[in-house]
Coordinates of C-alpha atoms and ligand atoms in Angstrom, one line a residue:
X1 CA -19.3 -27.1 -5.8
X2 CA -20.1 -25.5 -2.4
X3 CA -19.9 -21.4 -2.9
X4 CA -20.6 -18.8 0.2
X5 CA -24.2 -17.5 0.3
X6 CA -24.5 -14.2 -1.9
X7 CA -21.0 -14.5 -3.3
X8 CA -22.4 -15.7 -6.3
X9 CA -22.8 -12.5 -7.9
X10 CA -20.2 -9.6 -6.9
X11 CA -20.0 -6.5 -7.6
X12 CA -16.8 -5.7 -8.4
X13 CA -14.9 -2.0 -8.0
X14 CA -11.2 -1.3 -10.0
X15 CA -10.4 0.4 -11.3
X16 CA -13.4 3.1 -9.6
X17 CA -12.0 5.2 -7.3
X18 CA -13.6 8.6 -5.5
X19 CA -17.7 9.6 -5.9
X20 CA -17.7 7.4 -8.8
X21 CA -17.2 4.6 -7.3
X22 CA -19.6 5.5 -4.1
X23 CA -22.4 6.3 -6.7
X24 CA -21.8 3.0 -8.3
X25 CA -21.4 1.2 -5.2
X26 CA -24.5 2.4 -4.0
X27 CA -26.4 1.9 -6.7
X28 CA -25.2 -1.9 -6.2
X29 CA -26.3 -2.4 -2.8
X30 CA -29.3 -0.4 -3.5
X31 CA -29.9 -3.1 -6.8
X32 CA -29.0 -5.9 -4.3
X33 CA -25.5 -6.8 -4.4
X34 CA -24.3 -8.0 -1.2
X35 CA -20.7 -9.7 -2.0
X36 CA -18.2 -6.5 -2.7
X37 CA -14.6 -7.4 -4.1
X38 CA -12.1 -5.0 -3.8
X39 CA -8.0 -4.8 -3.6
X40 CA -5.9 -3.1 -1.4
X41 CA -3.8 -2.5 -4.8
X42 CA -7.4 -1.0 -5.8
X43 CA -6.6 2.2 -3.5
X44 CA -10.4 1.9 -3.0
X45 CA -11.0 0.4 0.5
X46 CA -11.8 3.9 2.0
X47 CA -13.7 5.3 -0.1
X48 CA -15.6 1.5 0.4
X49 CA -15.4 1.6 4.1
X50 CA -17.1 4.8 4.3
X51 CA -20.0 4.0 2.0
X52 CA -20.7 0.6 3.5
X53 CA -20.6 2.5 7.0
X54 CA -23.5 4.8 6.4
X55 CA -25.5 1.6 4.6
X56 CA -28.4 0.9 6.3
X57 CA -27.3 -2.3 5.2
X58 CA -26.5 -5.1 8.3
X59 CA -22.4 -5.8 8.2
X60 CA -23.8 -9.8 8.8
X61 CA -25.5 -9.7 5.4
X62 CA -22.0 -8.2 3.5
X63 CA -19.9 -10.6 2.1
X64 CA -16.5 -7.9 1.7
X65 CA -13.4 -9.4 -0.5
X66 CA -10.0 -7.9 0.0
X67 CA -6.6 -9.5 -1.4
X68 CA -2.9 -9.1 -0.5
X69 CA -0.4 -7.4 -2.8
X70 CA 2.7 -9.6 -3.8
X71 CA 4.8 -7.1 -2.4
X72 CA 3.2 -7.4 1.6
X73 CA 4.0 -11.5 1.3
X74 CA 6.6 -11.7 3.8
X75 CA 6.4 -12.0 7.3
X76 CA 7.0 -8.4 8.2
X77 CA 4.4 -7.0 5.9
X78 CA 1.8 -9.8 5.6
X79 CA -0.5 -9.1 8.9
X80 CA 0.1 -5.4 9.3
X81 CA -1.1 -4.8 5.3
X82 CA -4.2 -6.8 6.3
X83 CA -5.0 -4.3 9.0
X84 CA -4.7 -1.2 7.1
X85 CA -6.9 -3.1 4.5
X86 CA -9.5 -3.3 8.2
X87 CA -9.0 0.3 9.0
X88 CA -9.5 1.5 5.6
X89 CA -12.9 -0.9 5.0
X90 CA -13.9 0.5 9.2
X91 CA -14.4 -3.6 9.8
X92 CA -13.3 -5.8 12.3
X93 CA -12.7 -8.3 9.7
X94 CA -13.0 -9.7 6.3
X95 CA -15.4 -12.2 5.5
X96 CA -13.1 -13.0 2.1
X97 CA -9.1 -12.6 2.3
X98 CA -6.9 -13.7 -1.4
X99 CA -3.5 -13.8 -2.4
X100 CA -3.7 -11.3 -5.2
X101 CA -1.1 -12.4 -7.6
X102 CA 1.2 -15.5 -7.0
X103 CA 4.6 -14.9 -6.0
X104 CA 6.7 -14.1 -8.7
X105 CA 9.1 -17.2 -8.1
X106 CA 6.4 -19.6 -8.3
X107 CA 7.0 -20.5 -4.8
X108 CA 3.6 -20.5 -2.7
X109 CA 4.3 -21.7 0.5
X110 CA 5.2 -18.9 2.8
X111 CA 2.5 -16.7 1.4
X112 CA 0.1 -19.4 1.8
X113 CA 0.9 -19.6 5.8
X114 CA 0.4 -15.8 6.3
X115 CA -2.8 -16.5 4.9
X116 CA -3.2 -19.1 7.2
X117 CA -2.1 -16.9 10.1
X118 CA -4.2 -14.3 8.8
X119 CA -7.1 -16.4 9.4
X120 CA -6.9 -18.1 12.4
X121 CA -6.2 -14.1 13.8
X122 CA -9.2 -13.6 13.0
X123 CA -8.9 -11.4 10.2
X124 CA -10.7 -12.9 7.6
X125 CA -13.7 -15.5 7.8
X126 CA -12.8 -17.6 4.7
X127 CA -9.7 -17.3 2.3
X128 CA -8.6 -18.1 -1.3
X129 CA -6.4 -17.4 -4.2
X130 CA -6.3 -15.4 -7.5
X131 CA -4.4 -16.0 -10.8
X132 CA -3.7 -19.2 -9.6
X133 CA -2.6 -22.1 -12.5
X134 CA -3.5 -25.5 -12.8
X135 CA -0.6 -26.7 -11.4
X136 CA -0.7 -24.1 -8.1
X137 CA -3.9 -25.3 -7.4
X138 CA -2.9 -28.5 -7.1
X139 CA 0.4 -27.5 -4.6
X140 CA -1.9 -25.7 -2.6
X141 CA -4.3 -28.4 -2.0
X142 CA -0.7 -30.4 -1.1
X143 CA 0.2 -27.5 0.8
X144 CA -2.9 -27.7 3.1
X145 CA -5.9 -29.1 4.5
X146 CA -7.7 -26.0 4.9
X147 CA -11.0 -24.8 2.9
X148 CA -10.2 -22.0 0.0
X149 CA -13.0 -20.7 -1.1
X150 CA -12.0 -19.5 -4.4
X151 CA -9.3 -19.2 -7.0
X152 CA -10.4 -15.7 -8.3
X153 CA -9.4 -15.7 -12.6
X154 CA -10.0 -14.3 -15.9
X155 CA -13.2 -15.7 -17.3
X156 CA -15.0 -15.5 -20.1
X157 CA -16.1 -16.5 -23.4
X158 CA -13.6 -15.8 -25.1
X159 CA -10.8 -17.4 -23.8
X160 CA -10.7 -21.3 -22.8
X161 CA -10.4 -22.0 -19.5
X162 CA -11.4 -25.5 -19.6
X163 CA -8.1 -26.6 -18.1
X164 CA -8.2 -24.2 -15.1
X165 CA -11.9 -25.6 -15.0
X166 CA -10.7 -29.2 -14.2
X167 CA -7.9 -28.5 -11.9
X168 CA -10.7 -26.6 -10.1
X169 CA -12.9 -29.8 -10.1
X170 CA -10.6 -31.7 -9.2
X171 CA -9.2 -30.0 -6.2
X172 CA -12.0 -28.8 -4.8
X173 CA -11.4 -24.9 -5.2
X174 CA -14.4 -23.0 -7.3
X175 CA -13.5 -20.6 -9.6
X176 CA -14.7 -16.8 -9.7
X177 CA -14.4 -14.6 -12.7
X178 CA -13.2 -11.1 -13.1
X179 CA -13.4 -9.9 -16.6
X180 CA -16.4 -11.3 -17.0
X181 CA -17.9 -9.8 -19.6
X182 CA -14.5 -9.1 -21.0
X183 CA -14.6 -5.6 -20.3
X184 CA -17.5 -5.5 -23.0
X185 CA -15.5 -7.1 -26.0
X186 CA -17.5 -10.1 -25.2
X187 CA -21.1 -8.4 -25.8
X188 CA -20.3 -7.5 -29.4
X189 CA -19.9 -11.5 -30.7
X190 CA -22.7 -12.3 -32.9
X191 CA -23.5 -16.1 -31.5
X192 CA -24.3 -13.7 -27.8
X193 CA -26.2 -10.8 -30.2
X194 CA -28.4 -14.1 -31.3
X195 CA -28.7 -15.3 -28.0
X196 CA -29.6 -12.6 -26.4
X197 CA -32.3 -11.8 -29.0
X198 CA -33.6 -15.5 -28.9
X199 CA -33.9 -15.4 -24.7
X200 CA -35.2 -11.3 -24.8
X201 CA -31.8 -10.7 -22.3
X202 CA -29.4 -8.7 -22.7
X203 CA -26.2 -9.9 -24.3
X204 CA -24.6 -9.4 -20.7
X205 CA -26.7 -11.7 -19.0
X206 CA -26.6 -14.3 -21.5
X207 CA -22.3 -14.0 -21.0
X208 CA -23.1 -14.0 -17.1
X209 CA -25.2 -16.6 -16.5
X210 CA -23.3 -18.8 -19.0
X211 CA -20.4 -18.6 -16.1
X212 CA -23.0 -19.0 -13.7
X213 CA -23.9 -22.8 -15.4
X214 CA -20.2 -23.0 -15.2
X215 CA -20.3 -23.5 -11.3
X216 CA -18.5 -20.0 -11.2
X217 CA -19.1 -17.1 -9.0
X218 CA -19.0 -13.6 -11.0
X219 CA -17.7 -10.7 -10.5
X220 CA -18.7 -7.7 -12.4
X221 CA -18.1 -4.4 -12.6
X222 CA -20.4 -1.1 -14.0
X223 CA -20.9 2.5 -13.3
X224 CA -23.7 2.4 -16.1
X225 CA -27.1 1.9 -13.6
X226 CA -28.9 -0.4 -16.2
X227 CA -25.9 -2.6 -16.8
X228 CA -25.3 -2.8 -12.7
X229 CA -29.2 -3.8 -12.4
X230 CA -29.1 -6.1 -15.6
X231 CA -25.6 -7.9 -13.9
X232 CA -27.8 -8.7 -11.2
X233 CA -30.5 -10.2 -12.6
X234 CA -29.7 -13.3 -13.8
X235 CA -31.8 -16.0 -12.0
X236 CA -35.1 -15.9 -14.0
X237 CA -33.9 -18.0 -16.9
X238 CA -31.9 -20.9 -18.2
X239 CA -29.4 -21.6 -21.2
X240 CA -29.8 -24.9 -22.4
X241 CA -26.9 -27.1 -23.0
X242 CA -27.0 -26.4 -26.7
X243 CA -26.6 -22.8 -26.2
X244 CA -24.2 -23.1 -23.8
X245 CA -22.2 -25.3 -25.7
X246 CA -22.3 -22.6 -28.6
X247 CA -20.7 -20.3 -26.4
X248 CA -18.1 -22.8 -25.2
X249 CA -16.8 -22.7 -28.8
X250 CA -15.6 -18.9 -28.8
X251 CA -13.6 -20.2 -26.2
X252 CA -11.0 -20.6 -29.9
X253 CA -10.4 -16.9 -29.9
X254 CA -8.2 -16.7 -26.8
X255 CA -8.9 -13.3 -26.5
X256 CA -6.9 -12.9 -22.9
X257 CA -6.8 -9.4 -21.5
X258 CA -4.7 -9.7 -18.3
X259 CA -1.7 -10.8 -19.6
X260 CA 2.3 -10.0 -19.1
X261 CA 1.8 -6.8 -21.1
X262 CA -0.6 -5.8 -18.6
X263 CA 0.7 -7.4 -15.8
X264 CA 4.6 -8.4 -16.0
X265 CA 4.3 -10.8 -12.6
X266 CA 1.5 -12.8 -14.0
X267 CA 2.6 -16.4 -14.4
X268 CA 2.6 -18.6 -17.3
X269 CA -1.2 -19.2 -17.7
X270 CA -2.6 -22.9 -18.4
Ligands
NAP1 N1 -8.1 -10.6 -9.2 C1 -7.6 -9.9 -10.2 O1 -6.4 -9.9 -10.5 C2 -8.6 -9.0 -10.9 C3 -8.3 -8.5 -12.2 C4 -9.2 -7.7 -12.8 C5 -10.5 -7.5 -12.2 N2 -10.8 -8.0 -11.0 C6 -12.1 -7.7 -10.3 O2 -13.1 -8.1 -11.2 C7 -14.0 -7.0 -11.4 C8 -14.7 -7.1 -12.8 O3 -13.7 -7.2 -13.8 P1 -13.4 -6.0 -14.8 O4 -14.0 -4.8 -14.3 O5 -11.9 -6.0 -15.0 O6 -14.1 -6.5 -16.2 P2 -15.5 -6.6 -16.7 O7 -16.5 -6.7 -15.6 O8 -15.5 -7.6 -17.8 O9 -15.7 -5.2 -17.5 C9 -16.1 -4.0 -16.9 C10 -16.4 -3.0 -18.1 O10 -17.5 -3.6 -18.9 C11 -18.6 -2.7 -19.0 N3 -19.8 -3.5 -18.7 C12 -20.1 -4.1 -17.5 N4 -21.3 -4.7 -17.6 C13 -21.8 -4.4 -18.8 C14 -23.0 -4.7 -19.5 N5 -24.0 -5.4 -18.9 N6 -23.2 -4.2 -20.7 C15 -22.3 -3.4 -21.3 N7 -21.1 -3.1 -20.7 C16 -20.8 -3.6 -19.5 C17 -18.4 -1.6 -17.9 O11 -18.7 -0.4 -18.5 P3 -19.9 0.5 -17.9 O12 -19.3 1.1 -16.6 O13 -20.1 1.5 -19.0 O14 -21.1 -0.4 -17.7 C18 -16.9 -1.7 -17.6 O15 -16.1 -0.7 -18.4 C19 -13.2 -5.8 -11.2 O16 -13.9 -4.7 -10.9 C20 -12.3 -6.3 -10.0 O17 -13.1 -6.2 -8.8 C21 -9.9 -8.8 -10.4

């Protein structure tokens, strides 16, 4: 599965907000992080735009996520909501655009063209999805031709996502994960405590790079320096199948954290 260059590994910024989120955001680019995935629901993208405008960093080598709310789908909103999102990052364009949430009458299509049009405006390099089902997937590869680059989900051991996996495969779209570490109830189960002693990691990088095997992208978010360098630094070893398969099995707890208590629009998950 084809993913962007540096998009691999995230870093991720709600709910930070203010000189807590510039401090970790620094810290980030500073550790290495190049991909950046924000919101405009986030109310974040200034305080973004105005660290990543006095980085040293090259804007060529950022790879900056933004997603539409549900309520800027229509035809009025759409564009104009993508240009505040522009002003607020001070960028000509995004290199990532989603679809935050799925509309909530199921019905993709016209949000999907505004995406479309968002693109070829030049906008947004590449575009996706997030909280997409199984079966949206499949309606958006119906939908259209075009490349998306992800389908942006909860993900994590402790919830099966096997399903969502396949209609990934099979489509074509790769999956990213937000919750990755499931906002630390993850890093307490025993099987990754044992892990993480047996491969001298920390029981967050055993949980990353296991999505990482997964073909997924990660996104993660810290304002704890170690845990922001330790997110990073996942490339220097290897789970074998037999581990990874022992993490597959907490998949049984289906420990979800963003569901319709948290979020009333979400749709009916797989
Ligand atoms: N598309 C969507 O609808 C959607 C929904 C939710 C999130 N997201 C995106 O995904 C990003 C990540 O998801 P998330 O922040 O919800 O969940 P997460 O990454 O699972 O959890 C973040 C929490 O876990 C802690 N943590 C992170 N790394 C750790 C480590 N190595 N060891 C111990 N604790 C650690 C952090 O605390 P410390 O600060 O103390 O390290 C923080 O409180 C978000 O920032 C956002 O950009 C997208």
């Amino acid at each position: 599965m084809h993913h962007l260059q540096g998009f691999e590994r995230a870093f991720g910024t709600f709910p930070l907000k203010g000189d807590e989120l510039a401090t970790a955001l620094i810290t980030a680019l500073d550790v290495g992080y190049r991909a950046i995935d924000t919101a405009q629901m986030y109310k974040n993208e200034k305080t973004i735009g105005s660290v990543l405008s006095t980085s040293r960093i090259k804007r060529n080598d950022l790879l900056v996520t933004s997603k539409v709310p549900i309520d800027q789908f229509d035809a009025q909103h759409f564009i104009p909501s993508v240009k505040q999102s522009l002003e607020d990052l001070q960028l000509d364009n995004l290199d990532v655009l989603l679809l935050h949430w799925p509309p909530a009458n199921g019905k993709i299509e016209a949000s999907v063209e505004q995406l479309l049009i968002a693109k070829q405006n030049g906008l947004t390099k590449h575009i996706g999805v997030s909280n997409y089902t199984s079966v949206m997937l499949e309606q958006l590869v119906q939908f259209s031709d075009e490349t998306f680059v992800c389908n942006q989900v909860e993900f994590h051991p402790l919830l099966d996502q096997s399903k969502l996996l396949q209609a990934s495969n099979k489509t074509g779209i790769p999956l990213s994960s937000y919750c990755s570490v499931a906002r630390g109830k993850a890093l307490e189960d025993p099987v990754i405590v044992d892990l993480a002693e047996k491969y001298q990691r920390t029981p967050g990088q055993i949980v990353l790079k296991w999505i990482l095997q997964k073909g997924l992208s990660i996104n993660t978010m810290s304002t704890n320096p170690d845990n922001i360098r330790a997110n990073f630094n996942l490339l220097d070893f290897n789970l074998s199948n037999v581990d990874s398969a022992c993490i597959d099995a907490l998949g049984r707890h289906n420990y979800r954290i963003v569901n319709k208590n948290l979020v009333p629009w979400a749709p009916d998950w797989d």
